[in-house]
């Protein structure tokens, strides 16, 4: 069960964009800073997403998403468990550069204590559907670290395939990445 909303939908105090069987996706706000820090400042969680972020970078993360919401109508949202309403991750659709060309990147970060419970798969499937059905795009990509095998498995399960590879230097460390891609109706 996935419910998609073009605009904010309010139900029981939750302002959601996407609802799945176990998750809500809702916009980030300044009230989410402490919960966001628990995700972005966790070394294990952030290992495949460029490393931990400082307090200032966490605040800038929220500001950047709010700018995306205003400009594009989407960005990276908080992912909440429906049963506890606890933020367990971040997920959304953003443009990232791949070899100097912008690609729509399906991204999700799930706190490591929730790994191997199907939340990443559930979030990624909902985001892919949102991209095709709500944003009406022709293709979706996922830029994934070569060491992030779980996300690679999820992408393959969504019908994506590897179409390119590159190595970036980020914060002084070489990080190989794959570009996964799926086109509409595949």
mmCIF file of C-alpha atoms in Angstrom:
data_model
loop_
_atom_site.group_PDB
_atom_site.id
_atom_site.type_symbol
_atom_site.label_atom_id
_atom_site.label_comp_id
_atom_site.label_asym_id
_atom_site.label_seq_id
_atom_site.Cartn_x
_atom_site.Cartn_y
_atom_site.Cartn_z
ATOM 1 C CA UNK A 1 0.000 0.000 0.000
ATOM 2 C CA UNK A 2 1.459 3.302 -1.125
ATOM 3 C CA UNK A 3 -0.485 6.569 -1.093
ATOM 4 C CA UNK A 4 1.030 9.493 -2.969
ATOM 5 C CA UNK A 5 0.061 13.136 -2.493
ATOM 6 C CA UNK A 6 0.865 16.016 -4.847
ATOM 7 C CA UNK A 7 0.560 18.462 -1.977
ATOM 8 C CA UNK A 8 0.746 18.127 1.763
ATOM 9 C CA UNK A 9 -1.944 15.871 3.133
ATOM 10 C CA UNK A 10 -2.825 16.135 6.797
ATOM 11 C CA UNK A 11 -4.091 13.151 8.737
ATOM 12 C CA UNK A 12 -4.018 12.857 12.498
ATOM 13 C CA UNK A 13 -1.469 15.662 12.891
ATOM 14 C CA UNK A 14 0.900 14.237 10.259
ATOM 15 C CA UNK A 15 1.687 16.366 7.200
ATOM 16 C CA UNK A 16 2.561 13.655 4.746
ATOM 17 C CA UNK A 17 3.698 13.509 1.164
ATOM 18 C CA UNK A 18 3.835 9.722 0.894
ATOM 19 C CA UNK A 19 2.336 7.002 3.044
ATOM 20 C CA UNK A 20 3.322 3.345 2.850
ATOM 21 C CA UNK A 21 2.331 0.352 4.924
ATOM 22 C CA UNK A 22 4.764 1.273 7.724
ATOM 23 C CA UNK A 23 6.072 4.757 6.868
ATOM 24 C CA UNK A 24 5.147 8.415 6.486
ATOM 25 C CA UNK A 25 7.247 10.851 4.449
ATOM 26 C CA UNK A 26 6.876 14.465 5.528
ATOM 27 C CA UNK A 27 8.708 17.769 4.978
ATOM 28 C CA UNK A 28 11.622 18.658 7.203
ATOM 29 C CA UNK A 29 11.371 21.674 9.457
ATOM 30 C CA UNK A 30 13.543 23.336 12.075
ATOM 31 C CA UNK A 31 11.733 21.288 14.757
ATOM 32 C CA UNK A 32 13.371 18.177 13.242
ATOM 33 C CA UNK A 33 16.967 19.284 13.845
ATOM 34 C CA UNK A 34 17.663 17.028 16.854
ATOM 35 C CA UNK A 35 16.190 13.936 15.145
ATOM 36 C CA UNK A 36 18.089 14.788 11.955
ATOM 37 C CA UNK A 37 21.376 15.033 13.872
ATOM 38 C CA UNK A 38 20.835 11.484 15.167
ATOM 39 C CA UNK A 39 20.891 10.359 11.541
ATOM 40 C CA UNK A 40 23.447 12.653 9.903
ATOM 41 C CA UNK A 41 25.911 12.474 12.796
ATOM 42 C CA UNK A 42 25.923 8.676 13.016
ATOM 43 C CA UNK A 43 29.131 7.378 11.421
ATOM 44 C CA UNK A 44 27.779 3.931 10.590
ATOM 45 C CA UNK A 45 24.549 5.317 9.087
ATOM 46 C CA UNK A 46 26.406 7.929 7.025
ATOM 47 C CA UNK A 47 29.272 5.703 5.851
ATOM 48 C CA UNK A 48 27.860 5.430 2.305
ATOM 49 C CA UNK A 49 26.602 9.000 2.187
ATOM 50 C CA UNK A 50 29.799 10.987 2.559
ATOM 51 C CA UNK A 51 30.344 10.775 6.308
ATOM 52 C CA UNK A 52 28.924 12.581 9.315
ATOM 53 C CA UNK A 53 27.730 16.170 9.210
ATOM 54 C CA UNK A 54 28.473 18.960 11.689
ATOM 55 C CA UNK A 55 25.746 20.793 13.593
ATOM 56 C CA UNK A 56 25.962 23.624 11.057
ATOM 57 C CA UNK A 57 25.735 21.193 8.121
ATOM 58 C CA UNK A 58 22.628 19.614 9.680
ATOM 59 C CA UNK A 59 20.967 23.046 9.893
ATOM 60 C CA UNK A 60 21.987 23.766 6.307
ATOM 61 C CA UNK A 61 20.533 20.373 5.278
ATOM 62 C CA UNK A 62 17.099 21.468 6.514
ATOM 63 C CA UNK A 63 17.431 24.899 4.878
ATOM 64 C CA UNK A 64 18.434 23.298 1.552
ATOM 65 C CA UNK A 65 15.432 20.955 1.629
ATOM 66 C CA UNK A 66 13.042 23.800 2.408
ATOM 67 C CA UNK A 67 14.453 25.718 -0.567
ATOM 68 C CA UNK A 68 13.866 22.645 -2.749
ATOM 69 C CA UNK A 69 10.290 22.331 -1.494
ATOM 70 C CA UNK A 70 9.662 25.963 -2.467
ATOM 71 C CA UNK A 71 11.419 25.803 -5.834
ATOM 72 C CA UNK A 72 10.562 22.272 -6.987
ATOM 73 C CA UNK A 73 7.792 21.068 -4.703
ATOM 74 C CA UNK A 74 9.926 18.139 -3.517
ATOM 75 C CA UNK A 75 13.326 17.300 -2.064
ATOM 76 C CA UNK A 76 14.467 15.059 0.751
ATOM 77 C CA UNK A 77 11.818 14.386 3.391
ATOM 78 C CA UNK A 78 11.895 12.860 6.830
ATOM 79 C CA UNK A 79 10.882 9.196 6.982
ATOM 80 C CA UNK A 80 8.793 8.359 10.032
ATOM 81 C CA UNK A 81 7.619 5.012 11.345
ATOM 82 C CA UNK A 82 3.831 5.118 11.406
ATOM 83 C CA UNK A 83 3.506 3.200 14.663
ATOM 84 C CA UNK A 84 5.871 5.412 16.692
ATOM 85 C CA UNK A 85 6.071 8.573 14.537
ATOM 86 C CA UNK A 86 9.824 8.416 15.140
ATOM 87 C CA UNK A 87 12.138 9.699 12.394
ATOM 88 C CA UNK A 88 14.120 6.693 11.194
ATOM 89 C CA UNK A 89 15.599 8.230 8.078
ATOM 90 C CA UNK A 90 15.560 10.655 5.199
ATOM 91 C CA UNK A 91 14.465 10.058 1.642
ATOM 92 C CA UNK A 92 13.507 11.889 -1.490
ATOM 93 C CA UNK A 93 14.342 12.922 -5.003
ATOM 94 C CA UNK A 94 17.020 15.501 -5.766
ATOM 95 C CA UNK A 95 19.142 16.478 -8.705
ATOM 96 C CA UNK A 96 22.806 15.569 -8.337
ATOM 97 C CA UNK A 97 25.537 15.970 -10.907
ATOM 98 C CA UNK A 98 26.852 12.868 -12.615
ATOM 99 C CA UNK A 99 29.878 13.666 -14.768
ATOM 100 C CA UNK A 100 28.737 17.306 -14.935
ATOM 101 C CA UNK A 101 25.167 16.430 -15.977
ATOM 102 C CA UNK A 102 22.211 16.687 -13.560
ATOM 103 C CA UNK A 103 20.361 13.422 -12.908
ATOM 104 C CA UNK A 104 17.282 12.873 -10.760
ATOM 105 C CA UNK A 105 18.667 10.874 -7.843
ATOM 106 C CA UNK A 106 16.475 8.704 -5.634
ATOM 107 C CA UNK A 107 18.098 8.911 -2.200
ATOM 108 C CA UNK A 108 17.320 7.429 1.175
ATOM 109 C CA UNK A 109 19.237 7.173 4.425
ATOM 110 C CA UNK A 110 17.913 4.791 7.058
ATOM 111 C CA UNK A 111 19.380 4.835 10.598
ATOM 112 C CA UNK A 112 21.590 1.781 11.004
ATOM 113 C CA UNK A 113 19.514 0.314 13.849
ATOM 114 C CA UNK A 114 16.670 -0.072 11.312
ATOM 115 C CA UNK A 115 18.747 -1.782 8.619
ATOM 116 C CA UNK A 116 17.758 -5.253 7.410
ATOM 117 C CA UNK A 117 14.094 -4.671 8.307
ATOM 118 C CA UNK A 118 12.849 -3.744 4.832
ATOM 119 C CA UNK A 119 12.523 0.000 5.472
ATOM 120 C CA UNK A 120 15.020 0.926 2.745
ATOM 121 C CA UNK A 121 13.215 -1.217 0.198
ATOM 122 C CA UNK A 122 9.810 0.183 1.226
ATOM 123 C CA UNK A 123 11.088 3.771 1.072
ATOM 124 C CA UNK A 124 12.855 3.334 -2.278
ATOM 125 C CA UNK A 125 9.811 1.706 -3.911
ATOM 126 C CA UNK A 126 7.579 4.556 -2.724
ATOM 127 C CA UNK A 127 10.019 7.178 -3.991
ATOM 128 C CA UNK A 128 10.332 5.511 -7.387
ATOM 129 C CA UNK A 129 6.556 5.404 -7.712
ATOM 130 C CA UNK A 130 6.311 9.055 -6.616
ATOM 131 C CA UNK A 131 8.845 10.052 -9.288
ATOM 132 C CA UNK A 132 6.948 8.321 -12.082
ATOM 133 C CA UNK A 133 3.354 8.914 -11.010
ATOM 134 C CA UNK A 134 3.472 12.313 -9.294
ATOM 135 C CA UNK A 135 6.473 14.033 -10.850
ATOM 136 C CA UNK A 136 5.800 12.330 -14.205
ATOM 137 C CA UNK A 137 9.487 11.893 -15.036
ATOM 138 C CA UNK A 138 10.798 9.546 -17.717
ATOM 139 C CA UNK A 139 13.664 8.073 -15.690
ATOM 140 C CA UNK A 140 14.995 7.804 -12.174
ATOM 141 C CA UNK A 141 18.570 7.236 -11.020
ATOM 142 C CA UNK A 142 20.342 6.172 -7.860
ATOM 143 C CA UNK A 143 23.957 7.102 -7.251
ATOM 144 C CA UNK A 144 25.312 4.382 -4.970
ATOM 145 C CA UNK A 145 28.702 3.787 -3.358
ATOM 146 C CA UNK A 146 30.419 0.638 -4.555
ATOM 147 C CA UNK A 147 30.495 -0.624 -0.950
ATOM 148 C CA UNK A 148 26.758 -0.142 -0.353
ATOM 149 C CA UNK A 149 25.627 -3.624 -1.367
ATOM 150 C CA UNK A 150 22.212 -3.423 0.303
ATOM 151 C CA UNK A 151 21.217 -0.317 -1.691
ATOM 152 C CA UNK A 152 22.513 -1.979 -4.843
ATOM 153 C CA UNK A 153 20.258 -4.994 -4.187
ATOM 154 C CA UNK A 154 17.285 -2.684 -3.556
ATOM 155 C CA UNK A 155 17.945 -0.797 -6.814
ATOM 156 C CA UNK A 156 18.099 -4.021 -8.805
ATOM 157 C CA UNK A 157 14.808 -5.069 -7.177
ATOM 158 C CA UNK A 158 13.239 -1.813 -8.406
ATOM 159 C CA UNK A 159 14.187 -2.706 -11.963
ATOM 160 C CA UNK A 160 17.229 -0.455 -12.098
ATOM 161 C CA UNK A 161 20.446 -1.390 -13.830
ATOM 162 C CA UNK A 162 23.985 -0.037 -13.650
ATOM 163 C CA UNK A 163 24.637 2.264 -16.579
ATOM 164 C CA UNK A 164 27.859 4.004 -15.491
ATOM 165 C CA UNK A 165 30.612 4.208 -12.893
ATOM 166 C CA UNK A 166 32.870 6.985 -11.597
ATOM 167 C CA UNK A 167 35.149 7.819 -8.705
ATOM 168 C CA UNK A 168 34.770 11.109 -6.844
ATOM 169 C CA UNK A 169 37.058 12.578 -4.232
ATOM 170 C CA UNK A 170 34.922 13.786 -1.335
ATOM 171 C CA UNK A 171 36.437 15.190 1.839
ATOM 172 C CA UNK A 172 39.816 13.940 0.649
ATOM 173 C CA UNK A 173 38.725 10.332 0.107
ATOM 174 C CA UNK A 174 38.295 8.569 -3.262
ATOM 175 C CA UNK A 175 34.829 7.040 -3.412
ATOM 176 C CA UNK A 176 33.763 4.877 -6.365
ATOM 177 C CA UNK A 177 30.060 5.114 -7.243
ATOM 178 C CA UNK A 178 27.674 3.375 -9.623
ATOM 179 C CA UNK A 179 24.850 5.073 -11.486
ATOM 180 C CA UNK A 180 21.719 2.926 -11.423
ATOM 181 C CA UNK A 181 18.893 3.875 -13.778
ATOM 182 C CA UNK A 182 15.338 2.832 -14.560
ATOM 183 C CA UNK A 183 13.098 4.248 -17.245
ATOM 184 C CA UNK A 184 9.331 4.616 -17.052
ATOM 185 C CA UNK A 185 7.365 1.427 -17.853
ATOM 186 C CA UNK A 186 10.285 -0.891 -17.278
#
